[in-house]
XYZ file of C-alpha atoms in Angstrom:
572
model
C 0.989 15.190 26.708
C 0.966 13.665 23.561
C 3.667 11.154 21.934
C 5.420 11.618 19.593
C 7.416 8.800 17.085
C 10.296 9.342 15.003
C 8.830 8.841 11.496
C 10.583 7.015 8.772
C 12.638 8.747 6.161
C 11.302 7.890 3.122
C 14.017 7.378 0.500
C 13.175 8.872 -2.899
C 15.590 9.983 -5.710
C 15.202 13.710 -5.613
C 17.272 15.758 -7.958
C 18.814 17.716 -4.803
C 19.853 14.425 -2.697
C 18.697 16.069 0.258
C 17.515 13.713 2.933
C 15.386 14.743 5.349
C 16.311 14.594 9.453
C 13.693 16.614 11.282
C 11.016 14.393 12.864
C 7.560 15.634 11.590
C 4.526 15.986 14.036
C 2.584 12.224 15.098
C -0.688 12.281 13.587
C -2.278 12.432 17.499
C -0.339 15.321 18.681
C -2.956 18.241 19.068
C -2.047 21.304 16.991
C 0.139 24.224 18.277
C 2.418 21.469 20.606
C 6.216 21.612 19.478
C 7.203 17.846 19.018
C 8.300 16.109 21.799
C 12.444 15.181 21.688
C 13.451 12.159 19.472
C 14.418 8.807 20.823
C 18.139 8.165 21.592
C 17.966 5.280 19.416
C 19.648 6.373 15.796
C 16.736 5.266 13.842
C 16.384 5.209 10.239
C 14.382 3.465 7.293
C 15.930 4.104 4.479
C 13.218 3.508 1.235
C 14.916 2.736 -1.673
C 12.481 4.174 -4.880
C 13.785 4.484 -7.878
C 10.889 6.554 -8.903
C 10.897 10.420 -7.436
C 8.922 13.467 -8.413
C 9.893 12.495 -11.874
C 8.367 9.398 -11.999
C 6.342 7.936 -9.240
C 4.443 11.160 -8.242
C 2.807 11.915 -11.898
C 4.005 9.039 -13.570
C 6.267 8.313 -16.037
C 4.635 7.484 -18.814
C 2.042 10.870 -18.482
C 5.336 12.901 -16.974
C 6.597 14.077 -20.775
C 3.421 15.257 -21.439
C 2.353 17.019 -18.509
C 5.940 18.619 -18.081
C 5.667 20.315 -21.819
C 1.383 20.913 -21.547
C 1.904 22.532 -17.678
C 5.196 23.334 -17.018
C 5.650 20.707 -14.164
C 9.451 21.042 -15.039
C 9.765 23.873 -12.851
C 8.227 22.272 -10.189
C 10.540 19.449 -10.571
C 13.167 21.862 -10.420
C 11.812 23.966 -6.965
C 11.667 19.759 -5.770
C 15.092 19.365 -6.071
C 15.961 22.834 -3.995
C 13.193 21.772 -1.633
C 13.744 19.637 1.935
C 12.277 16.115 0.593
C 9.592 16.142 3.262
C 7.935 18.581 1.468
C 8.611 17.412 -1.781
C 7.086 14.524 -1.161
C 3.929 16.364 -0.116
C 4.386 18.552 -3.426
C 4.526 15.223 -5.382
C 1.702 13.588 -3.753
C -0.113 17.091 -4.533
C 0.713 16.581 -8.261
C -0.484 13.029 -7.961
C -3.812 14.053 -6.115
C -4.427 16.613 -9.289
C -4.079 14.257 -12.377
C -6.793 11.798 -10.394
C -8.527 15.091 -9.997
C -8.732 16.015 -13.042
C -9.508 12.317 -14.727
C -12.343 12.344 -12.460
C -14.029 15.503 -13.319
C -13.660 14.597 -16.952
C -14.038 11.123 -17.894
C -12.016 10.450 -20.391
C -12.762 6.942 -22.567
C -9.241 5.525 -21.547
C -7.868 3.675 -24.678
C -5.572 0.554 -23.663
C -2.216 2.546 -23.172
C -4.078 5.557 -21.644
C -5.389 2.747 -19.128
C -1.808 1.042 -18.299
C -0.398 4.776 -17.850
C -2.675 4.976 -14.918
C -1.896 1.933 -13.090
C 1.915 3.283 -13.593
C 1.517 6.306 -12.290
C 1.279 4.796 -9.127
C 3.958 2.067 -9.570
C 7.869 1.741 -8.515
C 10.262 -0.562 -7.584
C 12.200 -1.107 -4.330
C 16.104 -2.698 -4.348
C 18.294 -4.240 -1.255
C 21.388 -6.712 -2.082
C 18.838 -10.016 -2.752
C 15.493 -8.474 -2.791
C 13.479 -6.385 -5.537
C 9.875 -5.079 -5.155
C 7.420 -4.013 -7.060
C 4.461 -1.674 -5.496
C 1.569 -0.788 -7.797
C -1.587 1.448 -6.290
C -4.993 1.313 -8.311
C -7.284 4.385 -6.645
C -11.170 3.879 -6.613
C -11.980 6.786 -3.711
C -11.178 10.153 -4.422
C -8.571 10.437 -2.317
C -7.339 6.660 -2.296
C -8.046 5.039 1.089
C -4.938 2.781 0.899
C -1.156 3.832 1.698
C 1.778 0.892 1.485
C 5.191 1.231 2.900
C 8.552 -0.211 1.890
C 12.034 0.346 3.897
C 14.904 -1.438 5.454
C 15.913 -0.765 9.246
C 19.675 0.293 9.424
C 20.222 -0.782 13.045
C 22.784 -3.574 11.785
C 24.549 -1.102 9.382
C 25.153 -3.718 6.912
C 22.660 -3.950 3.970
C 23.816 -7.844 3.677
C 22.049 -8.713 7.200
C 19.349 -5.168 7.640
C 16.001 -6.059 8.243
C 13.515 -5.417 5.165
C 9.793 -4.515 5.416
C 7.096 -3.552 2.974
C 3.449 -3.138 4.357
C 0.251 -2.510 3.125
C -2.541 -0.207 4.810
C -6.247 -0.872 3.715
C -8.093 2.272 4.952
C -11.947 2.529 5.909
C -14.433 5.779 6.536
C -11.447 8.185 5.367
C -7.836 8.026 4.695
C -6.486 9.476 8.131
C -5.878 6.328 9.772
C -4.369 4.480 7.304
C -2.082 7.311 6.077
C -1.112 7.382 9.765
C 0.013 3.777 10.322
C 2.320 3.959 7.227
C 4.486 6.847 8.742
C 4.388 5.091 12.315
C 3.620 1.734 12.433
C 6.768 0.067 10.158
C 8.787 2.779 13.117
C 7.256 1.305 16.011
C 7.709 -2.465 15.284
C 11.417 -2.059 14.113
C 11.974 -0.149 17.396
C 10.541 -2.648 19.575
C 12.355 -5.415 17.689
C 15.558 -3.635 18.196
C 14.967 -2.586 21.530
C 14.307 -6.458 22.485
C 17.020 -7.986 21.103
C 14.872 -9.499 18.322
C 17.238 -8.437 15.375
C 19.881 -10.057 16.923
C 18.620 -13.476 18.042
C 19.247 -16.599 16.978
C 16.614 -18.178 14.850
C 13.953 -20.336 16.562
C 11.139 -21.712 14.475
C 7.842 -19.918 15.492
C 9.509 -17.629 18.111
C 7.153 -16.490 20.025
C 9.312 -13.862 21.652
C 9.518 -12.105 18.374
C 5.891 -12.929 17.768
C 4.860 -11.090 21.177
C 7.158 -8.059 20.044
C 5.671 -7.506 16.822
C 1.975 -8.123 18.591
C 2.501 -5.621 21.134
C 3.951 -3.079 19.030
C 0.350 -3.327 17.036
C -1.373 -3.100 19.791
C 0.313 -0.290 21.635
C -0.213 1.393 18.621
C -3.639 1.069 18.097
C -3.775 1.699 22.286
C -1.666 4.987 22.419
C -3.526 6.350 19.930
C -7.250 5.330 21.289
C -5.953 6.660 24.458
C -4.561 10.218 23.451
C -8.476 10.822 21.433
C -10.492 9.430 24.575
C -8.244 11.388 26.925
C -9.220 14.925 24.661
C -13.234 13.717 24.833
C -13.081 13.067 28.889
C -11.012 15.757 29.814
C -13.052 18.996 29.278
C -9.941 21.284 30.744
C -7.332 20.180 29.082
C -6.803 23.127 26.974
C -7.419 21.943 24.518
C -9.592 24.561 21.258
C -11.984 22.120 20.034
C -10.563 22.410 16.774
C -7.405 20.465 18.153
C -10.157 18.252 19.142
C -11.933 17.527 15.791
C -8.334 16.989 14.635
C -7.202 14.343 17.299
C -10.700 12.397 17.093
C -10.573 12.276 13.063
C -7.406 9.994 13.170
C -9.511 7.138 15.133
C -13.009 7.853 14.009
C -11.776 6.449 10.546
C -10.076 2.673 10.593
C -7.795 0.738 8.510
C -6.447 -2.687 8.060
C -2.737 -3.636 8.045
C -0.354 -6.341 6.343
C 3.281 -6.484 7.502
C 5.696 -8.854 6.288
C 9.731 -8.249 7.749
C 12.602 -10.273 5.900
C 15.375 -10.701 7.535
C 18.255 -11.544 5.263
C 20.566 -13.702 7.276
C 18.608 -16.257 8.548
C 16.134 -16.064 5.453
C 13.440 -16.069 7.528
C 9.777 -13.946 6.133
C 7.272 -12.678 9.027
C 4.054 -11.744 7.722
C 1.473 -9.904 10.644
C -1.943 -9.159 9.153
C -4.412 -7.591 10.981
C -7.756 -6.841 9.180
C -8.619 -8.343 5.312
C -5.634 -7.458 3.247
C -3.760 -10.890 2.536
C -0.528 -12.292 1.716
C 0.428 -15.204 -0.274
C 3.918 -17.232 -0.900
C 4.570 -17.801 -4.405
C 6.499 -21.362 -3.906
C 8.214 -24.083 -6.523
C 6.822 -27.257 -6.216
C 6.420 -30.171 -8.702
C 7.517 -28.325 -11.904
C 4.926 -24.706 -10.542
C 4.273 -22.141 -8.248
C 1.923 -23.252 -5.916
C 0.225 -20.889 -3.406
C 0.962 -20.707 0.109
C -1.404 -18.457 2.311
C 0.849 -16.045 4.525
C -1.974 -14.625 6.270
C -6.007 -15.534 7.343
C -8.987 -12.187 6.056
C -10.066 -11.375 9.330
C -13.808 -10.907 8.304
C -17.397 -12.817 9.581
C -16.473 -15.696 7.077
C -13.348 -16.572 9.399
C -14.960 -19.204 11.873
C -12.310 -18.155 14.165
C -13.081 -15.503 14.511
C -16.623 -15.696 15.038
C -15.711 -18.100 17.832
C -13.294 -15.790 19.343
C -16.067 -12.628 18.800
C -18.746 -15.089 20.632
C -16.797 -15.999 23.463
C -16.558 -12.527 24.222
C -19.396 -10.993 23.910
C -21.565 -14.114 24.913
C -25.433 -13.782 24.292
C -24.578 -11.028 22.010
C -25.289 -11.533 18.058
C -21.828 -9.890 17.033
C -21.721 -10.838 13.465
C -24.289 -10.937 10.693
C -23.944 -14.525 9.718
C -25.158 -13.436 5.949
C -22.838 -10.700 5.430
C -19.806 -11.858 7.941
C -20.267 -8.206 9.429
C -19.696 -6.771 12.673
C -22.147 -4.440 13.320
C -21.929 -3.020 9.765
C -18.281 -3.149 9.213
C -16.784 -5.585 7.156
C -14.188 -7.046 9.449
C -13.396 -8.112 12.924
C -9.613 -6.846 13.148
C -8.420 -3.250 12.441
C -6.527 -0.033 13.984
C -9.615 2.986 14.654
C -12.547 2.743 14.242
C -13.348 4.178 17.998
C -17.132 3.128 17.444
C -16.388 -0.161 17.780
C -14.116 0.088 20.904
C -15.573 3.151 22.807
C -18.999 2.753 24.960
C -22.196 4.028 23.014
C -21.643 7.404 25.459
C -18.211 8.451 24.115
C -18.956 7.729 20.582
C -22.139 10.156 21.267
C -20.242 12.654 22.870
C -17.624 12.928 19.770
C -20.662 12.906 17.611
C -22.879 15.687 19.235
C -19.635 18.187 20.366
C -16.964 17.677 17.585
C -19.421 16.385 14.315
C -18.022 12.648 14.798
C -20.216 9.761 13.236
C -23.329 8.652 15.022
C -23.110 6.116 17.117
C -24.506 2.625 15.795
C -27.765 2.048 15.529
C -30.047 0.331 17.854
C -27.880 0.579 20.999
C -25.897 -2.891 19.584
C -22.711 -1.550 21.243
C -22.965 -3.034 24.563
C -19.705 -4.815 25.669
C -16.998 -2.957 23.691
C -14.395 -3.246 22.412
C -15.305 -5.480 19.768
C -12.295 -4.873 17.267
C -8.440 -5.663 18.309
C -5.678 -4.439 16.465
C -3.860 -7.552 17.499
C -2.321 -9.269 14.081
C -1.872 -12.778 13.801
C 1.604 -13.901 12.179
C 2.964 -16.768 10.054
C 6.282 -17.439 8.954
C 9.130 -19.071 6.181
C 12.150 -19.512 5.467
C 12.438 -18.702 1.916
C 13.220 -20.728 -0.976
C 15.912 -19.601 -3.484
C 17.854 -20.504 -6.146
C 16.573 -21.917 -9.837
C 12.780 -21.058 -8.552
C 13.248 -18.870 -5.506
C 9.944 -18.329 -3.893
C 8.087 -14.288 -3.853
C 5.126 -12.820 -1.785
C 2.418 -11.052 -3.496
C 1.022 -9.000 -0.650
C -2.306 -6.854 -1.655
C -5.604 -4.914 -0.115
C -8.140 -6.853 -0.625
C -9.922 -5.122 -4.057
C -7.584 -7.609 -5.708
C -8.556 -10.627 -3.722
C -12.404 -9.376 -4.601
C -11.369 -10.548 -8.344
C -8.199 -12.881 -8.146
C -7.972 -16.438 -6.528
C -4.807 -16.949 -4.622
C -3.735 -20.011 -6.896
C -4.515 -17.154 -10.063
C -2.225 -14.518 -8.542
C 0.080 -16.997 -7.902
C -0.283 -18.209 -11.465
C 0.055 -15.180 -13.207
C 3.233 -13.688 -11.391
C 4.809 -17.215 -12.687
C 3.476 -15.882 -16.534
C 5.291 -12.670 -16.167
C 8.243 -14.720 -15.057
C 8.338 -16.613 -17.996
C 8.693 -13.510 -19.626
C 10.691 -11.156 -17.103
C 13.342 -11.146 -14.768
C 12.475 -8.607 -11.434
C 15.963 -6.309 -12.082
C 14.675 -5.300 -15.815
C 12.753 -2.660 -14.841
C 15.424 -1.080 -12.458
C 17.640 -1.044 -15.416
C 15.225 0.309 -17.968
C 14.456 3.114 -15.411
C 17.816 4.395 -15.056
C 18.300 4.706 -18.652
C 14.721 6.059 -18.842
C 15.226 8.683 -16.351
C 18.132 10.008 -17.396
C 16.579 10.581 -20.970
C 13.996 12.640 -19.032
C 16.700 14.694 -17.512
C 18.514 15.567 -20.980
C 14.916 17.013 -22.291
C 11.225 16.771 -21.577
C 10.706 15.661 -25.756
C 7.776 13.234 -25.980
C 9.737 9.915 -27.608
C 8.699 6.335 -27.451
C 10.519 3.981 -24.790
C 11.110 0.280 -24.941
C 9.086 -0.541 -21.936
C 10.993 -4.188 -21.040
C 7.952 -6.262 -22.748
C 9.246 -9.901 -23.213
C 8.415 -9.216 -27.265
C 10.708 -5.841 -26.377
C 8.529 -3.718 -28.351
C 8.146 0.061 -27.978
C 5.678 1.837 -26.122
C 4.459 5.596 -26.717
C 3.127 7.966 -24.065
C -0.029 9.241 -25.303
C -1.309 12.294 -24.049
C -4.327 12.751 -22.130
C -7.342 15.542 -22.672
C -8.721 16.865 -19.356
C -10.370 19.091 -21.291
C -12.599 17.084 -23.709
C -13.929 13.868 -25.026
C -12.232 14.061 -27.678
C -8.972 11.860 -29.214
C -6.177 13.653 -27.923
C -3.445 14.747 -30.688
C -0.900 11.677 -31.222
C 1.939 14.147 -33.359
C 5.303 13.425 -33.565
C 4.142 10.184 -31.378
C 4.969 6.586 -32.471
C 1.211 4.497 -33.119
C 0.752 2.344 -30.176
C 2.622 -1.261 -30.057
C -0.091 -2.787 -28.248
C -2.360 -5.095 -30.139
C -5.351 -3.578 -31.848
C -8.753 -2.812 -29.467
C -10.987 -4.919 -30.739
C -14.487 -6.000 -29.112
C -13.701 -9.045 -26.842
C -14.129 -12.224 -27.962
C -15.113 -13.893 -24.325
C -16.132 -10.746 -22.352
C -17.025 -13.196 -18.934
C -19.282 -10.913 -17.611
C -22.479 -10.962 -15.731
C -24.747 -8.875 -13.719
C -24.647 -9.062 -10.013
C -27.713 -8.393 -8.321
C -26.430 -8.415 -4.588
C -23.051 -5.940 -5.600
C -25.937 -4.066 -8.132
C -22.990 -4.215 -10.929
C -21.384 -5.692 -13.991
C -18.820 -7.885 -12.265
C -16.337 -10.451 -14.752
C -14.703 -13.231 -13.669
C -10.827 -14.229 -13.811
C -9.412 -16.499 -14.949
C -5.899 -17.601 -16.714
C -7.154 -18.156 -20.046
C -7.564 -14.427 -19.927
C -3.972 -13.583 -18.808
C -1.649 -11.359 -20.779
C 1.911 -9.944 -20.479
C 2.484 -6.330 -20.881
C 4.524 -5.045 -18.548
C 7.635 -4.976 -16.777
C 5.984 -3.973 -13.488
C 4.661 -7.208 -11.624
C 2.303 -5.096 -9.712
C 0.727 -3.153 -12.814
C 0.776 -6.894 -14.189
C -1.387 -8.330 -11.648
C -3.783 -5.410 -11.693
C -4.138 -5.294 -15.185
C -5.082 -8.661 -14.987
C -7.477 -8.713 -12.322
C -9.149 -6.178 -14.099
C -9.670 -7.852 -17.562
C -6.357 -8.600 -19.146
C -6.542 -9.444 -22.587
C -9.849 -8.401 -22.635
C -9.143 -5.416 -23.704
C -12.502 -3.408 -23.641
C -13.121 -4.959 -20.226
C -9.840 -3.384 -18.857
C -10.418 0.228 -20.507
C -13.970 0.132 -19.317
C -13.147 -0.950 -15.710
C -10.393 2.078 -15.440
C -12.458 5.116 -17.174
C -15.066 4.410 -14.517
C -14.417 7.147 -12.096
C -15.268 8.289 -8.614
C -18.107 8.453 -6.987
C -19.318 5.409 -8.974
C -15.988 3.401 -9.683
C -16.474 1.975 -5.440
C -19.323 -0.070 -7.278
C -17.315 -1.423 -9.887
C -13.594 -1.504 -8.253
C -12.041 -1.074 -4.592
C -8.776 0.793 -4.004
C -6.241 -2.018 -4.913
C -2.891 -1.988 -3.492
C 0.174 -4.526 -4.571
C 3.888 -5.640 -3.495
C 5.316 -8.292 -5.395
C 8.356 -8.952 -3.433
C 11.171 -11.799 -5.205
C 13.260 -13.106 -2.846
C 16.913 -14.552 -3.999
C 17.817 -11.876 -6.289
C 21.359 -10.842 -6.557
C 21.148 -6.918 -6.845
C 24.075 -5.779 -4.803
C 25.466 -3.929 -7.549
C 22.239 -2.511 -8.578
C 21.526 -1.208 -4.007
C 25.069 -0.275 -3.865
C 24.488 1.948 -6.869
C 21.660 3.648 -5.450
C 22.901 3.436 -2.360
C 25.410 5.882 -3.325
C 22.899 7.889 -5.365
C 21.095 8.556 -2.400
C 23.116 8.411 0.597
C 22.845 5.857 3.226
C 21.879 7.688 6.191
């Protein structure tokens, strides 16, 4: 009999308030099953977005737009009568249709057309001294990496609740990944809870809580290897072999996953990374931010883990010294990816009956499992006051372009120039402009030079300029051809590739996550960036990965600014 884990609620501002209570299916259970009873713990995650079907879904700066060229305002309207489960999965509909329909027309993105993509995937997350800022940047068609941010409610108090925000780097398909952002933040903040964790007093390094949060991973990863190899062994279980194809697709694809939990009290920052997305601590030293890594890639390149691969599979050539490869795939730590863990006879038995991938090539699979989902963890106490300290956490397409010390660097520029609450309060005021009309005007976008923006439209229907009436002219610098381009050809990636570097750094934005996207994808090169987002699926994986980004500031005082939305939303 399958499992099944009470999922997260995830918070978002719908118009009806309606929060959602009814646990949804785990992505293991086989079809036609009624979910299994709910725990007795009173479990909750409450996700504080300020951006809803309004906003985050389509985007706010393409949302005026849209609403008056397709009507999406009575969508927004069925949204608000709708339970917010499936709002959500109308919104991420919407969202899945505008990438659609960018892709099957590519558009020649001018520079605002550009930054309203990276925002259509952007928000903001508020508890009483934290703010967050999430920005996605899809390559695949759909996007391969999901991110989570919430706050468990055991302690009741949002002064001493744990936080977490999480990242999710999927491989081979989106299945896995999708799944570990419903159940994985559910898991670990139930075994923490369960164990006392929450509640202990702080000792440096505790390995107690370190076990918890490694197990929790683990039995994960375990539960839901187990359940799929259970359906291929078993050939009278009852199971139709289309519940079959639909169990095995969750574990034939992998993913990668970054956790970092805050707890409030005690100041304390856990970050568990299993896989090659990668966490760094923005911290004031000497007059600047200096980098401090919160987490090791978990990739061929590691010589840890090479060591640790060798001395278990000794005599066996594991890893591709050249490429840092494991068999083929590109790290040595992830949830899935049942090739790697199941015996060459399983993996053929998924692939001949139920149209799973081959097995590997050339019998290499001799001594599996070779991949653990086990994360390795590193913690702070934070820093806060005049400089407090922040944690860019990302997937690894923007560690592919940015240095650690060059993140680190330019999330102290945008300091310089923003404060983490000024986009909460421009939202408000921007979203409640939306909800008096859906009239295209120009915004002031929280730019330290506080200059307006406009929302140009977009033509999904042509190459063509799009119309700019009634619209203010853009506020952004002129387009001009860059004067340092920093490009070159790379024959091993077969693609233009540019390098990054501060000189090339520009503020624009009041998002630190569409900030450090923007960039690591050209900055003030402005050609560069335009170029490097019109390139569109299949052939943007050559020239960009899915990039993912939290850029969490720690010592914040925004009581007033949770307890608002707090009562916006309801704490549950």
């Amino acid at each position: 009999m399958a499992r099944s884990f009470r999922l997260p609620i995830h918070r978002t501002v719908l118009h009806s308030r309606r929060r959602y209570t009814t646990p949804p299916k785990t992505y293991f259970q086989p079809l036609d099953q009624p979910p299994t009873p709910p725990p007795r713990t009173s479990f909750r995650i409450l996700r504080w977005s300020l951006f809803g079907v309004t906003a985050f879904g389509i985007g706010f700066y393409m949302h005026a737009y849209l609403s008056a060229r397709f009507g999406l305002d009575v969508l927004e309207e069925l949204a608000g009568e709708m339970d917010p489960q499936d709002a959500m999965a109308m919104q991420g509909a919407l969202q899945d249709g505008v990438e659609v329909a960018q892709a099957r027309v590519v558009h020649a993105f001018t520079h605002e057309q550009a930054t309203a993509v990276l925002r259509q995937r952007a928000g903001v997350a508020v508890t009483p001294t934290v703010v967050s800022h999430v920005c996605q940047s899809p390559s695949n068609l759909p996007c391969e990496d999901t991110w989570s941010s919430g706050t468990y409610m055991y302690l009741k108090d949002p002064a001493k609740d744990w936080s977490e925000w999480a990242i999710f780097d999927g491989h081979a398909g989106t299945r896995t990944s999708q799944a570990l952002k419903e159940i994985l933040p559910v898991v670990v903040g139930e075994k923490l809870w369960e164990s006392g964790c929450m509640q202990r007093m702080y000792v440096a390094n505790d390995q107690r809580v370190w076990r918890v949060i490694q197990n929790a991973f683990k039995y994960l990863d375990e539960e839901v290897l187990g359940e799929a190899k259970r359906c291929l062994e078993d050939d009278q279980d009852g199971l139709r072999p289309a519940e079959k194809v639909s169990l095995l697709s969750n574990m034939l694809s992998g993913s990668c996953a970054l956790l970092a939990l805050f707890d409030p009290t005690k100041g304390v920052l856990r970050v568990a990374n299993t896989g090659d997305s990668r966490a760094v601590l923005g911290t004031w030293e000497d007059g600047k931010y200096v980098a401090r890594p919160m987490s090791e890639d978990h990739t061929g390149f590691n010589q840890k883990e090479v060591e640790r691969l060798a001395a278990a599979h000794p005599g066996e050539d594991v890893i591709d010294p050249k490429t840092g490869r494991i068999f083929g795939l590109a790290v040595t730590r992830a949830f899935g990816d049942s090739r790697w863990k199941w015996s060459q006879e399983l993996t053929a038995k998924a692939h001949e009956l139920f149209w799973g991938p081959a097995p590997r090539p050339n019998n290499v699979v001799k001594t599996a499992p070779y991949l653990t989902a086990e994360p390795e963890i590193q913690e702070v106490r934070v820093q806060t006051g005049a400089h407090p300290d922040f944690l860019i956490m990302a997937s690894d397409g923007l560690w592919d372009n940015m240095s650690n010390d060059d993140a680190v660097a330019c999330v102290q520029l945008w300091l310089e120039h923003n404060k983490p609450l000024d986009i909460v309060r421009r939202l408000k005021t921007d979203m409640e402009e939306l909800k008096n009309g859906p009239a295209i005007t120009a915004k002031k976008a929280g730019t330290a030079s506080g200059n307006a923006k406009s929302r140009l439209p977009f033509s999904f229907s042509s190459h063509s300029s799009p119309s700019t009436d009634g619209l203010e002219p853009p506020s952004m610098p002129d387009s001009t051809p860059d004067a340092d381009p920093d490009t070159y050809y790379d024959p091993d990636q077969r693609a233009l590739k540019w390098r990054v570097s501060p000189k090339h750094f520009i503020v624009e934005d009041d998002n630190a996550g569409v900030h450090l996207i923007k960039n690591a994808f050209g900055g003030s090169r402005r050609r560069l960036f335009e170029s490097v987002m019109t390139v569109q699926p299949p052939l943007s994986r050559d020239v960009r990965d899915d990039v993912t980004v939290h850029v969490i500031f720690f010592g914040v005082d925004a009581k007033a600014e949770a307890k608002e939305m707090e009562q916006a939303g309801g704490r549950e």
